[in-house]
Coordinates of C-alpha atoms and ligand atoms in Angstrom, one line a residue:
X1 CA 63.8 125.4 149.4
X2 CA 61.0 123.8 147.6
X3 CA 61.6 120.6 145.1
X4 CA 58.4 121.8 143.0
X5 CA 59.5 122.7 139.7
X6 CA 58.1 126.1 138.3
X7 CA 55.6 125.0 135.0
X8 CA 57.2 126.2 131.5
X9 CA 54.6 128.9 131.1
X10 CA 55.8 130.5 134.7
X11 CA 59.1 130.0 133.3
X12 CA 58.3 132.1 129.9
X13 CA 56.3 134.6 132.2
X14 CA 59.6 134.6 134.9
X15 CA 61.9 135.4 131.8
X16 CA 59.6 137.7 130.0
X17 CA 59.3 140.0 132.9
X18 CA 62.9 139.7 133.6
X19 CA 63.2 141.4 130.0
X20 CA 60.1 143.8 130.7
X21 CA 61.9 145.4 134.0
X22 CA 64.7 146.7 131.2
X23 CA 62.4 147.5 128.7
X24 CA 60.8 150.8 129.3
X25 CA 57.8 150.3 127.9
X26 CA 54.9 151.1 129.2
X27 CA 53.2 148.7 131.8
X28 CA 49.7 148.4 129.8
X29 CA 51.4 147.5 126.9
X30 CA 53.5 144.9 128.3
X31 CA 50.3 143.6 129.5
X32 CA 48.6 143.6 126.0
X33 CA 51.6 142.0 125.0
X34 CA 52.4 139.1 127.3
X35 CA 48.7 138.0 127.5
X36 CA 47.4 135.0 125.4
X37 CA 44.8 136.7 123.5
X38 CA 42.6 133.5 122.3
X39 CA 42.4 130.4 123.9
X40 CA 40.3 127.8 122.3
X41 CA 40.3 124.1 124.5
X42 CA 38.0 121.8 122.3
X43 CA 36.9 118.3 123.4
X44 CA 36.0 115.7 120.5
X45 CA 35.4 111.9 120.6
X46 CA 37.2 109.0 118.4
X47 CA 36.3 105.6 118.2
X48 CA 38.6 103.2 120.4
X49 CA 38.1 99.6 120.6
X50 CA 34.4 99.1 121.9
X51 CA 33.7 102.4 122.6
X52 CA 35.0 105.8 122.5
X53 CA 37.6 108.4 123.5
X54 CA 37.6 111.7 124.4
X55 CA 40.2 113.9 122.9
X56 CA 41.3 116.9 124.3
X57 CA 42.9 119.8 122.4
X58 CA 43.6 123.3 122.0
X59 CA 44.5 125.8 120.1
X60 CA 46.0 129.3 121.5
X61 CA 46.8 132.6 119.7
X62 CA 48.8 134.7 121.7
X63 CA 48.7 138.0 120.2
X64 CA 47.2 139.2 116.9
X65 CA 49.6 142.2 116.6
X66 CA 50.3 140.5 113.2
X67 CA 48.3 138.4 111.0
X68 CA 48.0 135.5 110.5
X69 CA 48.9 133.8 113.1
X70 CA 51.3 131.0 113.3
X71 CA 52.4 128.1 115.1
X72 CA 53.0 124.6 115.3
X73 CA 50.8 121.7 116.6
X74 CA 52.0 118.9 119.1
X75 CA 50.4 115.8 119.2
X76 CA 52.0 114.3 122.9
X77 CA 50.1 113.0 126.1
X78 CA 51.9 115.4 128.2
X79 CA 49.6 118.5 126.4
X80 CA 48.0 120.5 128.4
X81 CA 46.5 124.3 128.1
X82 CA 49.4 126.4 130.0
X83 CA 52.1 124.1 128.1
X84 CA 50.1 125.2 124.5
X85 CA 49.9 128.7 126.2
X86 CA 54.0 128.9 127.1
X87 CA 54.4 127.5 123.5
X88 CA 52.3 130.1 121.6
X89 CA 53.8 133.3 123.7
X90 CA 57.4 131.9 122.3
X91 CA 56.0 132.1 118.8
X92 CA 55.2 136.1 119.1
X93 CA 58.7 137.0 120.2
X94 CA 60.3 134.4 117.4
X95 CA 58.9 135.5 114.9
X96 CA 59.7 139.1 115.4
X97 CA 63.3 138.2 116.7
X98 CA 63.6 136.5 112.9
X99 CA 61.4 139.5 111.2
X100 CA 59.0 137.1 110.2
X101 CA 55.6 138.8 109.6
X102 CA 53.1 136.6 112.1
X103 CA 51.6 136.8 115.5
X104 CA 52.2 133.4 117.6
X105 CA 50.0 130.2 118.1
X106 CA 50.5 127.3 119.2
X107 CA 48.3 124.0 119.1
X108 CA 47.9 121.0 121.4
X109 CA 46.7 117.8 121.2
X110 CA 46.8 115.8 124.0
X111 CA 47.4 112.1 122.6
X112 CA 50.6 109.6 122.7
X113 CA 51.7 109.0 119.1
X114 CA 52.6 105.8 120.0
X115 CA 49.1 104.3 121.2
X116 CA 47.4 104.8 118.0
X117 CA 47.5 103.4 114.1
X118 CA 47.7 105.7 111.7
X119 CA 44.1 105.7 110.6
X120 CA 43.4 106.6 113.9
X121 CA 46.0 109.5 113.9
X122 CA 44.5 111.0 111.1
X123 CA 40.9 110.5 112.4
X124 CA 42.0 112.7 115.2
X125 CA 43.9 115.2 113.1
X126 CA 41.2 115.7 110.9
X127 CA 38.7 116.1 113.0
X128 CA 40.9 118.8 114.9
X129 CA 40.9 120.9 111.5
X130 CA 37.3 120.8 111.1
X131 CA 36.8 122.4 114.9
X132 CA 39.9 125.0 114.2
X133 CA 37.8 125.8 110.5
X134 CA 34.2 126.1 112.9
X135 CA 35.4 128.3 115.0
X136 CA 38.0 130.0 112.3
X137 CA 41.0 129.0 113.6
X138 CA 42.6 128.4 110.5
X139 CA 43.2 130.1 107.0
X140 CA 45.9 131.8 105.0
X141 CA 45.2 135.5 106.5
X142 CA 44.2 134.2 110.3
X143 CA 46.1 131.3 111.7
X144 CA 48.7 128.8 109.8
X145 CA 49.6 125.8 112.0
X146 CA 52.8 123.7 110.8
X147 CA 54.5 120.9 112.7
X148 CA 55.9 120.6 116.1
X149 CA 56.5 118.0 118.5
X150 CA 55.1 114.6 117.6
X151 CA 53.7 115.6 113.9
X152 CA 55.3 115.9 110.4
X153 CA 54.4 116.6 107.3
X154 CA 51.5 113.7 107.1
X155 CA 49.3 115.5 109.2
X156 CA 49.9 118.7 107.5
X157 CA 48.5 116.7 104.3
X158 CA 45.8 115.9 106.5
X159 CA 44.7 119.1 107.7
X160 CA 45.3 121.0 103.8
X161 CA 42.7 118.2 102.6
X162 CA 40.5 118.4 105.3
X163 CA 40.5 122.3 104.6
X164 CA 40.1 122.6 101.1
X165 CA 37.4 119.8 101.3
X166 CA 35.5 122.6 104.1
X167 CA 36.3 125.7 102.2
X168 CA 36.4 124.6 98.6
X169 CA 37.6 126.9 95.9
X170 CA 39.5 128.9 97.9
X171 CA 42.0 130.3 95.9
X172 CA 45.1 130.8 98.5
X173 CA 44.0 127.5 100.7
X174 CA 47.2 126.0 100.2
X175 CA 48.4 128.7 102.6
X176 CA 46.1 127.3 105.7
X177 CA 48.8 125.5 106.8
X178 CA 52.9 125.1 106.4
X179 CA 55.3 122.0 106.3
X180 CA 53.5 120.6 103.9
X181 CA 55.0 117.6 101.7
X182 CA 56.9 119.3 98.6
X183 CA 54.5 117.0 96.1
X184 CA 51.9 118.8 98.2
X185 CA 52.5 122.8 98.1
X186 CA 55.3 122.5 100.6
X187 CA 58.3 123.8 100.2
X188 CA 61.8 122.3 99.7
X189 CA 64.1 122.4 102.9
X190 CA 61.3 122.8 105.4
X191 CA 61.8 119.5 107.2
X192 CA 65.3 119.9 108.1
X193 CA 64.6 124.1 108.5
X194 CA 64.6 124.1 112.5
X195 CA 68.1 121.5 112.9
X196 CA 69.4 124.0 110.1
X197 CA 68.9 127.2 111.7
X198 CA 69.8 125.7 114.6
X199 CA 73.2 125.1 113.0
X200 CA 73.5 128.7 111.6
X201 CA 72.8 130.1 115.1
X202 CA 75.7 127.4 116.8
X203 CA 78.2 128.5 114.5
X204 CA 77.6 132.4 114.4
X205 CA 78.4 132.0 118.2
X206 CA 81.3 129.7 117.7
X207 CA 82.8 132.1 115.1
X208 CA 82.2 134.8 116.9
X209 CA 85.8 136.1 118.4
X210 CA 85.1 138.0 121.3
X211 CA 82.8 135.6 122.9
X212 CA 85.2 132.5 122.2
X213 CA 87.7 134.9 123.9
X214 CA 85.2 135.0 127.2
X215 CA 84.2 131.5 126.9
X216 CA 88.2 130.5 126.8
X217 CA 87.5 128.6 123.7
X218 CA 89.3 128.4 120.2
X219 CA 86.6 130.0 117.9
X220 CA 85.4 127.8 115.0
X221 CA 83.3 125.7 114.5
X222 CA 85.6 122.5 113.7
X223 CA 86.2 119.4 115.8
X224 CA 84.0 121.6 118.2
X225 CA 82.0 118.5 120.5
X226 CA 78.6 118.1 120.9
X227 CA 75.8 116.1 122.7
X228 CA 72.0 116.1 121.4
X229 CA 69.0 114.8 123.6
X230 CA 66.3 113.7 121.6
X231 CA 66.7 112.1 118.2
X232 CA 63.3 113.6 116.5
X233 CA 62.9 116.3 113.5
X234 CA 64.8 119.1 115.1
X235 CA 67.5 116.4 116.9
X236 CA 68.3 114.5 113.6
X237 CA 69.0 117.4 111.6
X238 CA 71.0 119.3 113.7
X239 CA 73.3 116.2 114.0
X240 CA 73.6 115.9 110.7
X241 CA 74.3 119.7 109.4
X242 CA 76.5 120.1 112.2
X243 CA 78.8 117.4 111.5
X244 CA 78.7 117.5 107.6
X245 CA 78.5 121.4 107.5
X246 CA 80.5 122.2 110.6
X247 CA 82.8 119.4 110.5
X248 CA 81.2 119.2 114.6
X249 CA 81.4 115.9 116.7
X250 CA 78.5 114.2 117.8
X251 CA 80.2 112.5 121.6
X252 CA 76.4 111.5 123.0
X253 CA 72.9 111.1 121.9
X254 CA 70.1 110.9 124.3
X255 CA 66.4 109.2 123.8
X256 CA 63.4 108.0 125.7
X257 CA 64.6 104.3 125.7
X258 CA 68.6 105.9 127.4
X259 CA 71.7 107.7 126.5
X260 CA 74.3 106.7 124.3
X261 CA 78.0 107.5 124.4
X262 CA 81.5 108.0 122.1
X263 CA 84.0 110.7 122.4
X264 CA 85.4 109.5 119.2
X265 CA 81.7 110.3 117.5
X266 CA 78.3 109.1 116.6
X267 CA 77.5 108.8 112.8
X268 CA 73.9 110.2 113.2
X269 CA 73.0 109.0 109.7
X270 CA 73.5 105.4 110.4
X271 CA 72.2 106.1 114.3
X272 CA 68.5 107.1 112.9
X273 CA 68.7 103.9 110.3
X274 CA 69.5 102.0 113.0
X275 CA 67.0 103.2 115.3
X276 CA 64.4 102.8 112.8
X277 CA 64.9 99.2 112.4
X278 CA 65.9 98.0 116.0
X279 CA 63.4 101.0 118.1
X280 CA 66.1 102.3 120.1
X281 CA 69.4 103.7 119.8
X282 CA 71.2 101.3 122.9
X283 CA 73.5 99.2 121.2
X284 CA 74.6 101.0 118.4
X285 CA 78.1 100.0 117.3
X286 CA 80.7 101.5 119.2
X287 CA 79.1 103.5 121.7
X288 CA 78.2 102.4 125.5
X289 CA 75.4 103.2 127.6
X290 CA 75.8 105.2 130.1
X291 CA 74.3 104.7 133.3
X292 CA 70.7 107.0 133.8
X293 CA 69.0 108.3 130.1
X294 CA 69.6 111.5 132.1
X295 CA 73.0 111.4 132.3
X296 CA 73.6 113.4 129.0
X297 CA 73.2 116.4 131.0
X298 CA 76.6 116.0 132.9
X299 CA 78.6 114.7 129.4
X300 CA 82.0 116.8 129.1
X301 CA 81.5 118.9 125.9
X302 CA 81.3 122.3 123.9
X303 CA 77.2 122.4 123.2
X304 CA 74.7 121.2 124.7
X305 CA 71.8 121.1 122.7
X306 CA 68.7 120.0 124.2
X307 CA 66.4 119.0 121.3
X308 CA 63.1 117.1 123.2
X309 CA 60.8 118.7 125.4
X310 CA 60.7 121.6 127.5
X311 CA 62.1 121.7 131.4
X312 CA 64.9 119.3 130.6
X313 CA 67.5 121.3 132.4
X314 CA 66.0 122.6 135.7
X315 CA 67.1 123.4 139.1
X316 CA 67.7 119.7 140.3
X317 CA 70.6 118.7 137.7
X318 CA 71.4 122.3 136.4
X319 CA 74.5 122.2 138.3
X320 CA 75.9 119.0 136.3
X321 CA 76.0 120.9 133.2
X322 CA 79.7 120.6 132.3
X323 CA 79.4 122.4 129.1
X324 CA 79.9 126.2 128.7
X325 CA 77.3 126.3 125.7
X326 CA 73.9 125.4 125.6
X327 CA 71.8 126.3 122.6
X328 CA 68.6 125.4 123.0
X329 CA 67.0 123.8 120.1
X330 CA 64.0 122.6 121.8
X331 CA 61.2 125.0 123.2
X332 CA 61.8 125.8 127.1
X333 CA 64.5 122.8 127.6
X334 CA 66.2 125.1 130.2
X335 CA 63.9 126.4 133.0
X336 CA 64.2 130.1 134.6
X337 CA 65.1 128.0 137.4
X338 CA 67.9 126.5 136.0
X339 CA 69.2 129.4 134.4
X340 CA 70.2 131.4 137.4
X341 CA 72.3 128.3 138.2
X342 CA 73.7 128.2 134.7
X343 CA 74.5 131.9 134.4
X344 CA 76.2 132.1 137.4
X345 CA 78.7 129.2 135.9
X346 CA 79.4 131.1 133.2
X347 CA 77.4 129.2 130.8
X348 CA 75.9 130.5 127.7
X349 CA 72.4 129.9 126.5
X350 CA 71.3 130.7 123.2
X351 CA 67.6 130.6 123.9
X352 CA 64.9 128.9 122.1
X353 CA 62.6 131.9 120.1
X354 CA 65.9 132.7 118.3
X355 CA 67.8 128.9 117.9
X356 CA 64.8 127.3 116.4
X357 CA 63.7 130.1 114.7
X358 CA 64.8 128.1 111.4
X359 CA 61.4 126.1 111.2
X360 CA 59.4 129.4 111.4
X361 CA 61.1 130.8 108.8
X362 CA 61.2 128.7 106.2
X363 CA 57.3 128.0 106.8
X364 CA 57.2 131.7 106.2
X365 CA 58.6 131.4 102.4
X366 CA 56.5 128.0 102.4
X367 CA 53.8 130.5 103.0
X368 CA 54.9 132.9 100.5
X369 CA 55.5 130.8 98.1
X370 CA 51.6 129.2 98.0
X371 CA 50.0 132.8 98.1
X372 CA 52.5 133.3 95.1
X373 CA 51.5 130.5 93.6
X374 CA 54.5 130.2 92.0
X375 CA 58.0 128.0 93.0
X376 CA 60.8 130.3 94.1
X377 CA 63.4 130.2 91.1
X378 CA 61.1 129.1 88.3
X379 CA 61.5 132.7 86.8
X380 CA 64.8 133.9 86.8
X381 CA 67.5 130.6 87.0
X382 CA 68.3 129.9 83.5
X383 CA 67.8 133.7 82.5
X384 CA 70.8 133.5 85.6
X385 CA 72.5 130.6 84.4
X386 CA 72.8 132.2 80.7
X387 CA 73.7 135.6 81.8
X388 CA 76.8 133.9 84.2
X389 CA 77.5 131.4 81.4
X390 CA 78.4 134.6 78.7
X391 CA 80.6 136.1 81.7
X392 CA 82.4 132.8 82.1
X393 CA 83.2 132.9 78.4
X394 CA 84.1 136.6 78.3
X395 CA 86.5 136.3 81.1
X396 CA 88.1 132.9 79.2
X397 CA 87.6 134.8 75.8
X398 CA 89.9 137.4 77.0
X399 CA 92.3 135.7 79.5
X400 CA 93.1 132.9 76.8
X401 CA 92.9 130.5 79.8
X402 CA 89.9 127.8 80.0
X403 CA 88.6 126.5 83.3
X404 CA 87.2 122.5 83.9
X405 CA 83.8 121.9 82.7
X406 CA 83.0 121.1 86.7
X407 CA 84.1 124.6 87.6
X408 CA 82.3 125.8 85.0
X409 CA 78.9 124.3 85.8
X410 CA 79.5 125.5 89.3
X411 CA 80.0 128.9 88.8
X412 CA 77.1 129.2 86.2
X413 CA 74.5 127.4 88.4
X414 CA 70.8 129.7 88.7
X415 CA 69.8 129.2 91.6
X416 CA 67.2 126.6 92.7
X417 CA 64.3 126.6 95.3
X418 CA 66.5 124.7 97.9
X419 CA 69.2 127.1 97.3
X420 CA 67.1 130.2 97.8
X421 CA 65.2 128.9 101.1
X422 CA 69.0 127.7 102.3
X423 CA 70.0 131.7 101.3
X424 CA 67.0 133.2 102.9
X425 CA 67.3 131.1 106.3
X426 CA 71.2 131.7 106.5
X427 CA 70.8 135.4 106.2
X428 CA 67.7 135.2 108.4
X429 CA 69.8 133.8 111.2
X430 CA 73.0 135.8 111.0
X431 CA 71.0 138.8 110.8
X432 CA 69.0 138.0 113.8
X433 CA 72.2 136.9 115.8
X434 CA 73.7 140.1 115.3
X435 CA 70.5 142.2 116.3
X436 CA 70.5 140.2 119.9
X437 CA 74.3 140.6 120.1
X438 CA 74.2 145.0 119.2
X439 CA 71.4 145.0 122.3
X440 CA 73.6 142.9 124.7
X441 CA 76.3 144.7 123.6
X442 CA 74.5 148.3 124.4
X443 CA 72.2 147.9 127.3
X444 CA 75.1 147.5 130.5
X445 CA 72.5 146.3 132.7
X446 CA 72.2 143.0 129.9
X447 CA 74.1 140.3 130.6
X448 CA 73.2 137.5 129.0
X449 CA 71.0 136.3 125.4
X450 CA 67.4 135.8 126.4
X451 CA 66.8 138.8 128.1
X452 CA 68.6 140.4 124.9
X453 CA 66.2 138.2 122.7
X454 CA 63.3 139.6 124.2
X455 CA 64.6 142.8 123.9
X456 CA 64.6 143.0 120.0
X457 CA 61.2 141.1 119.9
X458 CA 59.2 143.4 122.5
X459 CA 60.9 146.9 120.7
X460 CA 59.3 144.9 117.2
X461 CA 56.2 143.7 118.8
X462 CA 55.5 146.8 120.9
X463 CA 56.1 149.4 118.0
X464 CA 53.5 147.3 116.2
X465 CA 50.8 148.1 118.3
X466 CA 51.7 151.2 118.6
X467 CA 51.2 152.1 114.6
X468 CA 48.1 150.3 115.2
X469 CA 47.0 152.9 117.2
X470 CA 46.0 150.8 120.0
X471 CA 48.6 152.2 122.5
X472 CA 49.8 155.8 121.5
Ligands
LIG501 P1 59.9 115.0 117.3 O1 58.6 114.5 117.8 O2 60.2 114.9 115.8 O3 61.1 114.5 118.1 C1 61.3 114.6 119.5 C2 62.1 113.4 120.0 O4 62.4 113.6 121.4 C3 61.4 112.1 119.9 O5 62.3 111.2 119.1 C4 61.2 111.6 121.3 O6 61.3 110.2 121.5 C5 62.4 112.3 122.0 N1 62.2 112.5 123.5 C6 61.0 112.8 124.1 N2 61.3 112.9 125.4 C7 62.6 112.6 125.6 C8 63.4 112.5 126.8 N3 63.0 112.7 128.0 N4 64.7 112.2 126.6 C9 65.2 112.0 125.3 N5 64.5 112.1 124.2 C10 63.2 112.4 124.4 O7 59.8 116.6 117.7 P2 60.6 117.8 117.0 O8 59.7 118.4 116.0 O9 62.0 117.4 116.7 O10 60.5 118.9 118.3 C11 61.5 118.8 119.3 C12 61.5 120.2 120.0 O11 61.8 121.2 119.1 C13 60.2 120.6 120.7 O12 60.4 121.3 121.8 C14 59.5 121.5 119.6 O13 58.6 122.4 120.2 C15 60.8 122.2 119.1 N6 60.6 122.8 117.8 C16 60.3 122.1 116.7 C17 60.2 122.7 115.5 C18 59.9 121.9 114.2 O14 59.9 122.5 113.1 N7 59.5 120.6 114.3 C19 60.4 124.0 115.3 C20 60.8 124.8 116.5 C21 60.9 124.1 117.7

């Protein structure tokens, strides 16, 4: 047996055809559909101490079934064109897993974070928008990046500016780009969107009975145990939701600099202050070290939820995996690899294009929201809160009884911004997790959630092209 690890794009291609063998569709238009349909690698120089660097970057749209497109972009020195390529085919079948109206993207650039100042950083990030805006790349109706590994919403600042500077007087510019800071056309809840989701979808498979009942767990989501590797956007925010929301424990936490452990629970709020002011999580109070930064993959627990980088579980330590849940915030943590291992244990894997559908979604009503031009709630909350308000005082009018001024503000609240994108992503994920469950449910010859994932997003993506009358 060979050591060499299959690459994450032969992984996504492994697991697509997997799904395409059940399918039925026709073999040209699984062909059309798997395909990357625009790959654009750019080279660009940056000053760098005497003399210069060359960057290298890319951009990929995978398929343009849907417009725009839409994807993240990773700034890490581990970039490369097949891991962009891998990264943009998962955005097709997410976003029509979480009916979001987009074809998938992805962007790379292929620079460590760590090696360069923040003056430097944005050099490079605006100098990246100004080849995607050459070579039209970017705009509200053809391709909307947003964050992803290594970025935030600084350098989508960076690239709005550099775009509205290019393209000035465009009325729906604001769109060009999600994740945006709220003072900035973003939208409230984006940040913590992809941890969130990543909550909703955890707990819709911990309440669900029937699969608790094959898992031979108690279903619920409380006191449920937990272990997170990597300690970035998506990381952080799933620790938090789950524990707060879920009332989940938090046993191990796993970063670059090692792996920390406590079965009795890791407060991730004080974790990431820590972290922040000693660079690394080892030594945080009341947890010890354990041995190898990998060993979080062998931790006794409920979920695993790899939240890092892609091919984090593979064939050499799948079989460590003590836990019988693995939802996979990340993209790709788990390779095809791996997953024959896990399946065959029993384990369940929530896969990737529908757990960290969150972020895509709520950069969809980001989107919405800056073609709109207008903020989600500004219309109709007090019109709500007034209208609730007279029923609370009807129904006290005629009962006789009065109820506390607290319940009273609670149940006459209009709703918000935050509230609304929380509504729209919670409904977004149950709905989705119940369209993947009905086709593993239906189809015998699917056992287990990617293949069933793939499922609903190639009947979505496939029927598009057919009423595009490209395949009849
Ligand atoms: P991030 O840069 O904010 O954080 C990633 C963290 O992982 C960093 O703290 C890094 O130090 C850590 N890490 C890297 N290698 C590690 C290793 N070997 N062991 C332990 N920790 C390690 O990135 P993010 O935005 O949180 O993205 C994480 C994953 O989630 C990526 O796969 C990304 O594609 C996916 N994702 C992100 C979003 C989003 O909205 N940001 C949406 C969907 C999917």
């Amino acid at each position: 047996m060979s050591h060499k690890q299959a690459s994450f794009y032969q992984s996504v291609q492994t697991n697509f055809e997997k799904a395409a063998k059940v399918s039925g569709l026709p073999k040209g238009l699984l062909a059309q559909i798997s395909a990357c349909n625009a790959v654009y690698q750019m080279r660009f120089p940056i000053k760098s101490g005497n003399g210069y660097e060359v960057i290298e970057a890319y951009r990929v749209q995978h398929s343009h079934h849907r417009l725009p497109t839409k994807g993240g972009i990773r700034f890490s020195h581990l970039v490369n064109q097949e891991e962009v390529m891998a990264l943009a085919s998962l955005m097709t079948y997410k976003c029509a897993i979480v009916n979001v109206p987009f074809g998938g993207a992805k962007g790379g650039v292929k620079v460590s974070t760590r090696k360069y100042s923040e003056e430097q950083l944005e050099k490079i990030t605006r100098r990246y928008t100004v080849e995607l805006v050459r070579k039209n790349f970017i705009g509200p109706g053809t391709d909307v990046p947003a964050p992803d590994y290594g970025t935030g919403s600084r350098e989508m600042a960076w690239i709005l500016d550099t775009y509205v500077q290019l393209r000035n007087g465009e009325l729906d510019a604001a769109a060009c780009v999600t994740g945006k800071p709220t003072g900035q056309n973003g939208i409230q809840g984006r940040t913590e969107a992809t941890g969130r989701g990543v909550y909703y979808a955890t707990r819709e498979l911990l309440n669900d009975e029937e699969e608790m009942k094959a898992l031979k767990m108690k279903p619920g989501t409380e006191g449920k145990t937990i272990v997170i590797q990597g300690l970035g956007n998506v990381g952080t925010y799933t620790g938090l939701i789950c524990t707060e929301e879920g009332g989940m424990k938090v046993i191990a936490v796993s970063e670059i600099e090692g792996t920390i452990y406590n079965p009795d629970g890791i407060d991730i709020d004080k974790l990431v202050k820590y972290r922040k002011k000693k660079k690394t999580i080892i030594g945080f109070p009341g947890t010890k070290k354990m041995a190898k930064r990998e060993d979080w993959v062998g931790i006794n627990c409920d979920v695993l939820i790899p939240a890092a980088l892609e091919s984090q579980i593979n064939k050499a330590n799948a079989k460590k995996v003590k836990a019988k849940i693995i939802v996979e915030a990340a993209n790709g943590p788990v390779t095809a690899e791996a997953e024959e291992i896990l399946l065959k244990k029993g384990v369940v894997i929530l896969p990737d294009m529908y757990a960290n559908a969150g972020g895509v979604t709520v950069s969809y009503f980001e989107w919405l929201k800056n073609l709109s031009h207008i903020r989600f709630g500004r219309m109709e909350k007090r019109f709500d809160q007034r209208a609730y308000t007279q029923l609370v005082n009807k129904v006290e009018d005629l009962t006789g009884k009065k109820i506390s001024k607290k319940e009273k503000t609670l149940l006459t609240k209009g709703a918000d911004e935050i509230d609304l994108v929380r509504s729209g992503l919670e409904e977004t994920m149950i709905q989705a997790y119940h369209e993947i469950r009905n086709i593993k449910r239906r189809k015998r010859n699917v056992k287990e959630w990617r293949t069933a994932a793939f499922l609903v997003a190639l009947e979505k993506v496939a029927s598009d092209y057919m009423s595009l009358g490209i395949f009849p």
